[in-house]
Coordinates of C-alpha atoms in Angstrom, one line a residue:
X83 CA 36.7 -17.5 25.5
X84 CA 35.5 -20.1 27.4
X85 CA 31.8 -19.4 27.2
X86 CA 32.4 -18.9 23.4
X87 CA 33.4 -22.3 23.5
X88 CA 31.4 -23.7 25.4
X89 CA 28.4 -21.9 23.2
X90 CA 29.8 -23.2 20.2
X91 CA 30.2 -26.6 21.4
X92 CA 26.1 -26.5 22.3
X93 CA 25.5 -25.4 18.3
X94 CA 27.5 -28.0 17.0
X95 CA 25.5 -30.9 19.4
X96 CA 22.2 -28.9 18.3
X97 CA 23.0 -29.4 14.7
X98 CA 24.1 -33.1 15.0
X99 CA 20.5 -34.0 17.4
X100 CA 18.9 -31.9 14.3
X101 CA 20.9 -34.2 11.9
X102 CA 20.4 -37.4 13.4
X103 CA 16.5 -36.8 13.6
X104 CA 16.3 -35.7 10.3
X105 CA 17.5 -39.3 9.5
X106 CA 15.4 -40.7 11.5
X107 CA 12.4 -39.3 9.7
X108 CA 13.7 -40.4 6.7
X109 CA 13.8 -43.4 7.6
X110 CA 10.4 -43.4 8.9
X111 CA 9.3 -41.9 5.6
X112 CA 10.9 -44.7 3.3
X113 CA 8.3 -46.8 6.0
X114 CA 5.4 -44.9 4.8
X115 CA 6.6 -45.7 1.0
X116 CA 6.9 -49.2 2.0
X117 CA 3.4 -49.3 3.5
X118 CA 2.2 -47.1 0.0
X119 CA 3.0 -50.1 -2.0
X120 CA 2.1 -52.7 0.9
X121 CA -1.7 -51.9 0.9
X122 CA -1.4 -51.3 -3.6
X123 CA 0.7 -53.8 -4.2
X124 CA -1.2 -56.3 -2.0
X125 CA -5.0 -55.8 -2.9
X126 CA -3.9 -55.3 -6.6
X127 CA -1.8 -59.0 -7.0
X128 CA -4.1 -60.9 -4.5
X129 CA -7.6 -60.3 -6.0
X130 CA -6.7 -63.4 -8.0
X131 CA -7.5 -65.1 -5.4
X132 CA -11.4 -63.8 -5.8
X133 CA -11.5 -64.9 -9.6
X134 CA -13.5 -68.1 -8.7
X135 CA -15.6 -66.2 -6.7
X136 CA -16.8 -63.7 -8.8
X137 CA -17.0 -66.4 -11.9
X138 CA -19.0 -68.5 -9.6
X139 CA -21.7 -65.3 -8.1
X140 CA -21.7 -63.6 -11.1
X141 CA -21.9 -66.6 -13.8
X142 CA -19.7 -64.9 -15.8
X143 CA -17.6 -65.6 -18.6
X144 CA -13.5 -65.7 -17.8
X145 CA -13.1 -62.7 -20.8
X146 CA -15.4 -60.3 -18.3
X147 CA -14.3 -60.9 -14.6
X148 CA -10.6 -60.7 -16.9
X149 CA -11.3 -57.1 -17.2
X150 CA -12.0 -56.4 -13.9
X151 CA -8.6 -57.3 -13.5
X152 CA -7.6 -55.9 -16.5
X153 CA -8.7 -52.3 -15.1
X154 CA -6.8 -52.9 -12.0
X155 CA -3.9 -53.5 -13.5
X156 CA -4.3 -50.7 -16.6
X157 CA -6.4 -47.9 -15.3
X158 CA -3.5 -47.1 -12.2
X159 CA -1.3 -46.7 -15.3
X160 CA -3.5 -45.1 -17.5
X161 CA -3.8 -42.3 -15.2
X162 CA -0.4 -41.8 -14.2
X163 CA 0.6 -38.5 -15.8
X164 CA -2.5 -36.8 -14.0
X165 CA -1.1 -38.1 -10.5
X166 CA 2.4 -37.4 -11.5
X167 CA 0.7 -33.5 -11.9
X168 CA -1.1 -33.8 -9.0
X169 CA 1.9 -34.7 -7.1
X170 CA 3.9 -32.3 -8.5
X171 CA 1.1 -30.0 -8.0
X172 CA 0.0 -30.2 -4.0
X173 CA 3.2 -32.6 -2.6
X174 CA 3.2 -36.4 -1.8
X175 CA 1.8 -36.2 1.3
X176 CA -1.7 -34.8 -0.3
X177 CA -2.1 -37.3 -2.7
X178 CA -1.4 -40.1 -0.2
X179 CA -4.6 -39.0 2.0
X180 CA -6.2 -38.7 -1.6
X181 CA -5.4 -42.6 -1.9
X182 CA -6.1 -43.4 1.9
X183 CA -9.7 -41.9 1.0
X184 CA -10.6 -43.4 -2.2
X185 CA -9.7 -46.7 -1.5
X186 CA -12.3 -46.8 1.6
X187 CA -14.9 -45.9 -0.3
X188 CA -14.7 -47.7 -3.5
X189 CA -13.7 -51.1 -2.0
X190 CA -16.5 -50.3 0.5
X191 CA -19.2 -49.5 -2.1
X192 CA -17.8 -52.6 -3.8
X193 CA -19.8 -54.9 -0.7
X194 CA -23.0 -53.9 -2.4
X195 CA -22.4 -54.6 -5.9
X196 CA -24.7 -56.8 -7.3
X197 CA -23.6 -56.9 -11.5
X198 CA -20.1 -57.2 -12.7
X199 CA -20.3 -53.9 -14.6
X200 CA -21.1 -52.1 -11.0
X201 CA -17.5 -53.8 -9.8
X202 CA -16.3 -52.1 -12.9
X203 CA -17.1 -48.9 -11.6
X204 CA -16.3 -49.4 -7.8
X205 CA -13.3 -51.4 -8.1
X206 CA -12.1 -51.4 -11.6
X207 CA -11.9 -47.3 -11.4
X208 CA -12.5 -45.4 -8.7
X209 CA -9.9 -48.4 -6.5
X210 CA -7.6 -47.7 -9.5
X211 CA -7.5 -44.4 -8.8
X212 CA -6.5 -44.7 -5.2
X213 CA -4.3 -47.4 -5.6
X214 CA -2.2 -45.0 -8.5
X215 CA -2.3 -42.3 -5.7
X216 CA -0.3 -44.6 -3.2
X217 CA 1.7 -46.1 -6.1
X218 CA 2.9 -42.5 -7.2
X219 CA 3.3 -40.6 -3.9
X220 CA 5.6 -43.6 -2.3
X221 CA 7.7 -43.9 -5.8
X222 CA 8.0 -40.2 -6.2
X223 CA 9.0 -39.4 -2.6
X224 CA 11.7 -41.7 -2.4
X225 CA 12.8 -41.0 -5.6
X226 CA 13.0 -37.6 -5.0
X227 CA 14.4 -36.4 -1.5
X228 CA 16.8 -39.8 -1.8
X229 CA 20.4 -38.8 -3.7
X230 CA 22.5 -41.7 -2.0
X231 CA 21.3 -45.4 -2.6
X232 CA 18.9 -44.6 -4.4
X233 CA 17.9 -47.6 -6.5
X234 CA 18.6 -50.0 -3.2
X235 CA 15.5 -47.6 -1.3
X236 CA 13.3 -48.1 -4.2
X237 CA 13.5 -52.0 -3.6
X238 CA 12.8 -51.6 -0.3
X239 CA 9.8 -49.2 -1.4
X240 CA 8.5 -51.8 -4.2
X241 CA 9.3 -54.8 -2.0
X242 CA 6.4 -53.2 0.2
X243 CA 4.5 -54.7 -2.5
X244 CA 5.4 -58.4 -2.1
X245 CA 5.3 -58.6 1.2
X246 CA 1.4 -56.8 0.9
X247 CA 1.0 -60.2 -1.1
X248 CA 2.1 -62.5 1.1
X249 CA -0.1 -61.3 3.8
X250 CA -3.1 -60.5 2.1
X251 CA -3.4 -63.1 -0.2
X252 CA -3.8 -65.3 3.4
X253 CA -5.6 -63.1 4.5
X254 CA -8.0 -62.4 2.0
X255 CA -7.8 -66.5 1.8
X256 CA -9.3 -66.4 5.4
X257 CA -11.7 -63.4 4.8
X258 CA -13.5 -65.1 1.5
X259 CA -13.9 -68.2 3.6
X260 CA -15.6 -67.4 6.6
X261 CA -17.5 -63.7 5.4
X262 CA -17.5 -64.3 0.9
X263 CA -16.0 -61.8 -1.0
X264 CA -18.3 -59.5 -0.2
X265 CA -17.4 -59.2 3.6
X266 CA -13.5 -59.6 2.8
X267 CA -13.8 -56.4 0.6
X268 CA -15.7 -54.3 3.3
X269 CA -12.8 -55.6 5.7
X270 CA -10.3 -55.1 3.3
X271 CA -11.2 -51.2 2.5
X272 CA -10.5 -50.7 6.5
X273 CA -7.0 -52.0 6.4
X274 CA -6.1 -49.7 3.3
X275 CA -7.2 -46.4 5.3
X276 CA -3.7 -46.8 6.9
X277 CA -2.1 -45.4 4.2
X278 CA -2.8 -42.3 5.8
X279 CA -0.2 -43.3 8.1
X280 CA 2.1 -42.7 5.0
X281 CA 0.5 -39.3 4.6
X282 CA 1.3 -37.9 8.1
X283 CA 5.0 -38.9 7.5
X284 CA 5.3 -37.0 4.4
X285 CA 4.1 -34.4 5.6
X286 CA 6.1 -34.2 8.8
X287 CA 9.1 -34.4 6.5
X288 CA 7.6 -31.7 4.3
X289 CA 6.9 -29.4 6.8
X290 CA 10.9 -30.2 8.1
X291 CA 11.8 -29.2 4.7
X292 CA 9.5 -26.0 4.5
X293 CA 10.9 -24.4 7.5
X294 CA 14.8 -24.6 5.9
X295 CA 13.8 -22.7 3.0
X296 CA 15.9 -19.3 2.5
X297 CA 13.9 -16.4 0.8
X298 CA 14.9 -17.1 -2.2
X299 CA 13.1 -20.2 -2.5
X300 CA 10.7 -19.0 -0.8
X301 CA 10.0 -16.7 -3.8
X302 CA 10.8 -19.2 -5.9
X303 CA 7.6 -21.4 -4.4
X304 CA 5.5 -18.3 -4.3
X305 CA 6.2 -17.8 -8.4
X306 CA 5.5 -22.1 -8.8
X307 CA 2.2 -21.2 -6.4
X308 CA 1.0 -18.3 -8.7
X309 CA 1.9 -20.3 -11.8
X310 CA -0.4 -23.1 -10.4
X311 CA -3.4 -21.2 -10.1
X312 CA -3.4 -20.5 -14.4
X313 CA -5.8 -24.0 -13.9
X314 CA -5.0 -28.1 -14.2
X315 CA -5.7 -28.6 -17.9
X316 CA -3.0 -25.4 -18.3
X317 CA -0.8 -26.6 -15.8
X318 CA -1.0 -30.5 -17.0
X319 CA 0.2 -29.3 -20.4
X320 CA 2.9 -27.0 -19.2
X321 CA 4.4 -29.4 -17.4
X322 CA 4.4 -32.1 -20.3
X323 CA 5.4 -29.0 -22.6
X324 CA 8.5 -28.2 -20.2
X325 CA 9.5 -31.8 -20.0
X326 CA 9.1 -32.6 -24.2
X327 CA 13.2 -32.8 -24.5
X328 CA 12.8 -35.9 -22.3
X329 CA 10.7 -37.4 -24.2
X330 CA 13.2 -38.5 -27.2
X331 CA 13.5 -41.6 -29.6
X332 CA 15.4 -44.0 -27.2
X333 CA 12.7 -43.4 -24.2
X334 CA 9.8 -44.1 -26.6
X335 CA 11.8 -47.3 -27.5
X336 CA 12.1 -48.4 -24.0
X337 CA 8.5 -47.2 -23.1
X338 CA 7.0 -49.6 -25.9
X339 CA 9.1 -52.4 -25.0
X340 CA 7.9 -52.0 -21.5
X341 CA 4.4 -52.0 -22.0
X342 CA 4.2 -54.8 -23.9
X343 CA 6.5 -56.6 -21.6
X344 CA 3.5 -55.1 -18.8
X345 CA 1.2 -56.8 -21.3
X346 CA 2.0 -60.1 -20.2
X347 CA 4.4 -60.4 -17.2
X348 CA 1.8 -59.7 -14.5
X349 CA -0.8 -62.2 -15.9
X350 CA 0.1 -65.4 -13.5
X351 CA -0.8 -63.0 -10.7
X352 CA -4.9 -63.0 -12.2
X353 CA -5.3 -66.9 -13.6
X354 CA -2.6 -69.0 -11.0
X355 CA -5.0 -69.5 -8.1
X356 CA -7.3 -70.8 -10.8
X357 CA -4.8 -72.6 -13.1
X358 CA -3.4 -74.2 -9.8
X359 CA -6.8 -75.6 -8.4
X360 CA -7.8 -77.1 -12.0
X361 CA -4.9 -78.1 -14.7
X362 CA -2.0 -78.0 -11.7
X363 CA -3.9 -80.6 -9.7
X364 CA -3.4 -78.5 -6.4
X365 CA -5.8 -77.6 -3.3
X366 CA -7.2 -74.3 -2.2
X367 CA -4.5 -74.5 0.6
X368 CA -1.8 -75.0 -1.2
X369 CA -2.6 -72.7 -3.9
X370 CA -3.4 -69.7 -1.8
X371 CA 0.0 -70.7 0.3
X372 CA 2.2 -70.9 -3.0
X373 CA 0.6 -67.8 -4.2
X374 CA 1.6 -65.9 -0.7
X375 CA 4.9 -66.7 -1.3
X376 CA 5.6 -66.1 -4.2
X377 CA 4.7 -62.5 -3.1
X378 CA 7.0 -62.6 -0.1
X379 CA 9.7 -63.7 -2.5
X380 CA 9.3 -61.0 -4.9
X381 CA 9.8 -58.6 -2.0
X382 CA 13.1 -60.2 -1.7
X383 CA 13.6 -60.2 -5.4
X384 CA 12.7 -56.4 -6.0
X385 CA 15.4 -55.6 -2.8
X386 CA 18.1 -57.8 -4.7
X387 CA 17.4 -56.3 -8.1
X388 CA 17.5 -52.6 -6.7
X389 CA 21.3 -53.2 -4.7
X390 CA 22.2 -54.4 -8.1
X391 CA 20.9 -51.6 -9.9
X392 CA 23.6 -49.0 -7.9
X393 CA 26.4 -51.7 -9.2
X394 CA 25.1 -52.4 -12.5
X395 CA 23.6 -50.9 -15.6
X396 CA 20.2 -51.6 -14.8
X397 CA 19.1 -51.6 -18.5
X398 CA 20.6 -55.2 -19.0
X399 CA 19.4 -55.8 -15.4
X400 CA 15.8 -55.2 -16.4
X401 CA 16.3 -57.5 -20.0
X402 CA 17.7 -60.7 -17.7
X403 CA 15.1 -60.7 -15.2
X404 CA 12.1 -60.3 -18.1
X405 CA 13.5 -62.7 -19.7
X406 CA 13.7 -65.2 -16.9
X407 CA 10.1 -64.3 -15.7
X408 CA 9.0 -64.8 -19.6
X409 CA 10.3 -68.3 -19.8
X410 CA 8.7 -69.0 -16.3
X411 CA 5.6 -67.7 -17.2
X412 CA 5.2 -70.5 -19.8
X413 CA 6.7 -73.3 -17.7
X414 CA 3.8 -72.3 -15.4
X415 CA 1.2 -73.7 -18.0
X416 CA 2.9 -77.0 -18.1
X417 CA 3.8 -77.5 -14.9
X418 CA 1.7 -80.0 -13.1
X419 CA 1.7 -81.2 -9.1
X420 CA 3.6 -79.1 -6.3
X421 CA 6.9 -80.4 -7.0
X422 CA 7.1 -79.1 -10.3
X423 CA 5.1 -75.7 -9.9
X424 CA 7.3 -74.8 -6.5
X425 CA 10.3 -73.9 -8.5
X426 CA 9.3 -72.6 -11.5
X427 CA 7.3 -70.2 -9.1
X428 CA 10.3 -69.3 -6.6
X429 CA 12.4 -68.1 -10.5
X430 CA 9.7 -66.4 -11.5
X431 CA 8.8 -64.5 -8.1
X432 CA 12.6 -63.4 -7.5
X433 CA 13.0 -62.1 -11.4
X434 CA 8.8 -60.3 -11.6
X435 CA 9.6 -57.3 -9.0
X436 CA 12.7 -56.2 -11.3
X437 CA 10.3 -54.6 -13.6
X438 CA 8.7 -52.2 -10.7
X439 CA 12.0 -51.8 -8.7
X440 CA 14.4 -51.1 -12.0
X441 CA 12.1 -48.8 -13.6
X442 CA 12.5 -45.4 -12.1
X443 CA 16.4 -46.0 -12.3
X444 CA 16.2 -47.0 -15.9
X445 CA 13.8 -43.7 -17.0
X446 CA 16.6 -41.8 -15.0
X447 CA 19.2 -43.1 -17.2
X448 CA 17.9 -42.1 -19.7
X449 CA 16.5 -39.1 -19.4
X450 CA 17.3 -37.2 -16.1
X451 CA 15.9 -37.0 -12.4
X452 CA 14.5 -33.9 -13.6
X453 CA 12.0 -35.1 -16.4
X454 CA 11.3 -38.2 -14.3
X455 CA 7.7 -37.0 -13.3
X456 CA 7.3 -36.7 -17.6
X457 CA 9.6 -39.7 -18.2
X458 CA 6.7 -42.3 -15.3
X459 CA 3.7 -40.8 -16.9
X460 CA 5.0 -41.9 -20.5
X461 CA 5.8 -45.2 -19.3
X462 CA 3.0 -45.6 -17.1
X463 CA 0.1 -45.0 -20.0
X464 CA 1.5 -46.9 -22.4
X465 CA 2.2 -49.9 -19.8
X466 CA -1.7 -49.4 -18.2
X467 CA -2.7 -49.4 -21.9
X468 CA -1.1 -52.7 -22.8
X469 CA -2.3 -54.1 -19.3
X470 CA -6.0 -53.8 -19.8
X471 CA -5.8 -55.2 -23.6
X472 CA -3.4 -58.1 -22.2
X473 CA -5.6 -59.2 -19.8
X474 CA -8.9 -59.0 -21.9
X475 CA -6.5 -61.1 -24.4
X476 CA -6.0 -63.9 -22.2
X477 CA -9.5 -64.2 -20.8
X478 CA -10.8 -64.5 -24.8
X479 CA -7.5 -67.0 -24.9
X480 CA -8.9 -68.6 -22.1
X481 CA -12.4 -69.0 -22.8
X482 CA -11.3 -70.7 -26.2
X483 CA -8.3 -72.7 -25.6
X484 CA -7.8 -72.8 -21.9
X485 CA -5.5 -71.1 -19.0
X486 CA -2.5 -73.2 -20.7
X487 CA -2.8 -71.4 -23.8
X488 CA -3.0 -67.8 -22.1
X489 CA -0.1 -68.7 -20.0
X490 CA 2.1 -70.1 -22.7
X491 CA 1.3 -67.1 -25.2
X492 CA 2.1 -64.5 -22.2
X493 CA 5.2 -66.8 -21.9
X494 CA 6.6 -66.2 -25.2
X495 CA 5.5 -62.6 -25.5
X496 CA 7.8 -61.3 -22.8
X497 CA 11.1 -64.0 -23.7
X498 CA 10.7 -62.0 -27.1
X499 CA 10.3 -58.4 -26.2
X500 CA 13.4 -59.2 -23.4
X501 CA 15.5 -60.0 -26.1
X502 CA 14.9 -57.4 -28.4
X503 CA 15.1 -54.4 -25.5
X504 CA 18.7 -56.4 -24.6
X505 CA 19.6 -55.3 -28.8
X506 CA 18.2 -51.9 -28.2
X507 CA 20.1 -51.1 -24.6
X508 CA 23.6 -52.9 -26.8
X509 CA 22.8 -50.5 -29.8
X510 CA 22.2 -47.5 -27.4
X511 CA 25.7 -47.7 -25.1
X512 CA 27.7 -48.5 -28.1
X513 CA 26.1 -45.1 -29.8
X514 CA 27.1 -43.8 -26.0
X515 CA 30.4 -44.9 -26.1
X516 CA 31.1 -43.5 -29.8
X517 CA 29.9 -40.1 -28.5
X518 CA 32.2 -40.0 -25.5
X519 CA 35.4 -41.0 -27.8
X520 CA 34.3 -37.5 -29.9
X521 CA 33.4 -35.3 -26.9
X522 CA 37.5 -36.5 -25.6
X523 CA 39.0 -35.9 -28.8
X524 CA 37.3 -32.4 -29.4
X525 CA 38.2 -31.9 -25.6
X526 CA 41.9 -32.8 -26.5
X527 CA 42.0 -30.5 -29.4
X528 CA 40.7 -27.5 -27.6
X529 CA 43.1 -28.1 -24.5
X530 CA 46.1 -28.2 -27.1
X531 CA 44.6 -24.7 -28.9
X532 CA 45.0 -23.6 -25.1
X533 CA 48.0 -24.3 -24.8
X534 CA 49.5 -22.5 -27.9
X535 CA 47.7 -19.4 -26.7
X536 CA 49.3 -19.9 -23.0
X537 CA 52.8 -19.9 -24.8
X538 CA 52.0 -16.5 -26.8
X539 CA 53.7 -13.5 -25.0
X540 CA 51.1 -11.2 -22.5
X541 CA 51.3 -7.4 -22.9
X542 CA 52.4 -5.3 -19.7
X543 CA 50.1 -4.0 -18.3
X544 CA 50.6 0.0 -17.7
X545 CA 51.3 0.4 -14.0
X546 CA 51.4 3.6 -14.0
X547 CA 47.7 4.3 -15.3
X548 CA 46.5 2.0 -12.8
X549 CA 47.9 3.8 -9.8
X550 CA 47.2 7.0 -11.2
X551 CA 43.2 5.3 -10.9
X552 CA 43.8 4.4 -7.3
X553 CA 45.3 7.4 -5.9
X554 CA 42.4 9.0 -7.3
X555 CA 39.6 6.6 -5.8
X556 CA 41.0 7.4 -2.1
X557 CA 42.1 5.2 0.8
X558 CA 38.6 3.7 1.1
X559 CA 38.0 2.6 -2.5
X560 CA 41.2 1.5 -2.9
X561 CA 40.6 -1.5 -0.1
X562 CA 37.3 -1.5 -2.0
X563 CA 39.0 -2.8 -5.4
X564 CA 41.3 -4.9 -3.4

């Protein structure tokens, strides 16, 4: 007896040291989804700070070096549901060494570029391409394997993203100054390789998960592993064809007030170090410092927003901060000095990460974790869509009226697409809360149909039949039926 206890005593201190390292990896893993959206977030929002630059080498017009950042914003999106297959396909871990891979080589090839259209190419597609692999492997991992606090890990995932802004807009500051833009994106391409860092924790945590499987799973992967190999324009449409039920009126409502909400929202990040320098009377310094935190802030911001979002509806979460970061969009073309641009940039940093940090949690909402991968790519294509055309917008704007008149147009766009998705999300609970009174009053109805049967005599049963049966099944079958 004692060594029985003592044996037991070892397995249950076994299982709490496997327990506590599991956690520990997780942790480490919400790390690598941090760093994901660090190295995306970062190079995607900072490049603003080489507009000048390539308007200057290039002798461009503002409508062409707009849709440079037009694809970098849009073409991640745009090619979202193939990712989201990809990842559903071969695992997060994959596609972040996919991302890790891609984004050295096209920033790198980017150093040699010597036409705008060649950036197009480098940058505009083959970097969008990484930086959606990072984007969807960190957003889909922690979505995924995180039940509990869900919405309050995704901040801290997407608030990888501000802080990624806050350094490397200084950084690439620093880099453009002493080595042009042409040495800062060489150096640049070698700081995102360490998103393979994030790779080699998913896949430690993979692996972890892999070696827990029971053999039914196990056939249950080997049937998913055969069904793969039918090939990825098959499998792309079977999995959009196995999650069409998600894809319902309200979620094409929200989608289309989203993208053009992702229309606009994002453009102070392309046209402020610019804006600032000219119209807003500041110097590189203080532009670039602004700029940095402003992306430190909407770390901050997209960490508040996503604790809110496991208190809240996060529906009428996602209206309020658009519409903030709407009407701060268009104070941003008015504001003039450093006194006046500071604040209006602190509201509209805290309230611009909502849209990244509350969308995953709102597409759940609606639709289920299990159509999320279906749900993202919807959202995703139409928002990458509306991106690319935004931006091209606002250089044209630009060119012809100046950055006030971009500014104060994206502005106005997202105040009134906030306000009409607040209308939608009011319509949609009270439809919600009508169901819920039906489902309880046909719940009620059947549970007092139950109860007049319950009152309704039973037969007896025949006692002696059924012993008759047991005596003739034996000893053995008797404890059988027992």
């Amino acid at each position: 007896k004692q060594f029985n206890y003592n044996l037991y005593q070892k397995y249950i201190l076994n299982k709490k040291k496997k327990e506590a390292m599991k956690n520990r990896l997780k942790l480490l893993c919400v790390f690598g989804c941090f760093l994901c959206y660090f190295f995306a977030d970062g190079c995607t929002y900072s490049f603003g700070l080489l507009y000048p630059e390539l308007l200057a080498n290039f002798n461009q017009t503002n409508s062409h070096v707009a849709f440079l950042s037009g694809l970098i914003y849009g073409i991640p999106q745009i090619l979202a549901p193939i990712v989201c297959h990809l990842q559903h396909t071969f695992g997060c871990s994959r596609i972040a060494f996919v991302s890790a891979f891609l984004l050295l080589v096209s920033y790198s090839s980017g150093y040699y570029a010597t036409r705008i259209e060649l950036l197009w190419l480098s940058v505009g597609v083959f970097t969008s391409l990484g930086l959606e692999c990072g984007y969807i492997s960190g957003i889909m991992f922690v979505s995924t394997y995180y039940n509990k606090r869900r919405a309050l890990f995704t901040g801290i995932t997407t608030a990888g993203g501000g802080v990624g802004i806050f350094c490397l807009t200084y950084l690439l500051a620093f880099l453009t100054e002493k080595f042009t833009y042409r040495g800062a994106m060489l150096l640049v391409a070698g700081l995102c390789f360490n998103v393979a860092v994030s790779a080699s924790l998913f896949l430690s945590y993979e692996r972890s998960l892999k070696v827990k499987k029971s053999s039914a799973n196990r056939r249950h992967s080997q049937q998913n592993v055969d069904g793969e190999q039918v090939g990825f324009c098959v499998g792309l449409c079977q999995s959009f064809a196995g999650g069409r039920a998600a894809v319902r009126p309200r979620l094409l409502i929200f989608c289309a007030c989203h993208s053009l909400i992702s229309m606009w929202v994002m453009l102070p990040w392309t046209l402020f170090y610019t804006h600032a320098t000219g119209y807003g009377q500041l110097n590189a310094a203080e532009a670039s410092g602004l700029q940095s935190a402003m992306g430190l802030l909407t770390a901050l911001g997209q960490i508040a927003w996503g604790f809110a979002g496991d208190r809240a509806n996060p529906l009428y979460l996602l209206c309020l901060c658009m519409l903030l970061a709407g009407a701060c969009c268009a104070l941003i073309g008015w504001a003039v000095g450093l006194a006046s641009l500071v604040p209006i940039c602190v509201v509209y940093a805290l309230t611009n990460g909502g849209l990244v940090s509350l969308l995953t949690v709102c597409l759940i909402r609606l639709s289920g974790l299990s159509n999320l991968h279906v749900t993202l790519s919807v959202a995703s294509v139409l928002g990458g869509a509306t991106s690319l055309a935004g931006t091209s917008i606002a250089g044209l704007i630009a060119d012809r009226f100046g950055y006030q008149a971009a500014l104060w147009t994206a502005g106005g766009a997202v105040c009134v697409t906030s306000v009409a998705l607040a209308a939608f999300v009011a319509s949609f609970d009270r439809q919600l809360l009508v169901r819920n009174d039906d489902n309880a009053d046909n719940a009620a109805s059947v549970g007092d149909a139950d109860m007049d049967e319950t009152k309704t005599p039973m037969k007896p049963r025949n006692s002696d039949a059924n012993c008759d049966e047991l005596n003739e099944l034996g000893d053995a079958s008797v404890h059988d039926v027992v």
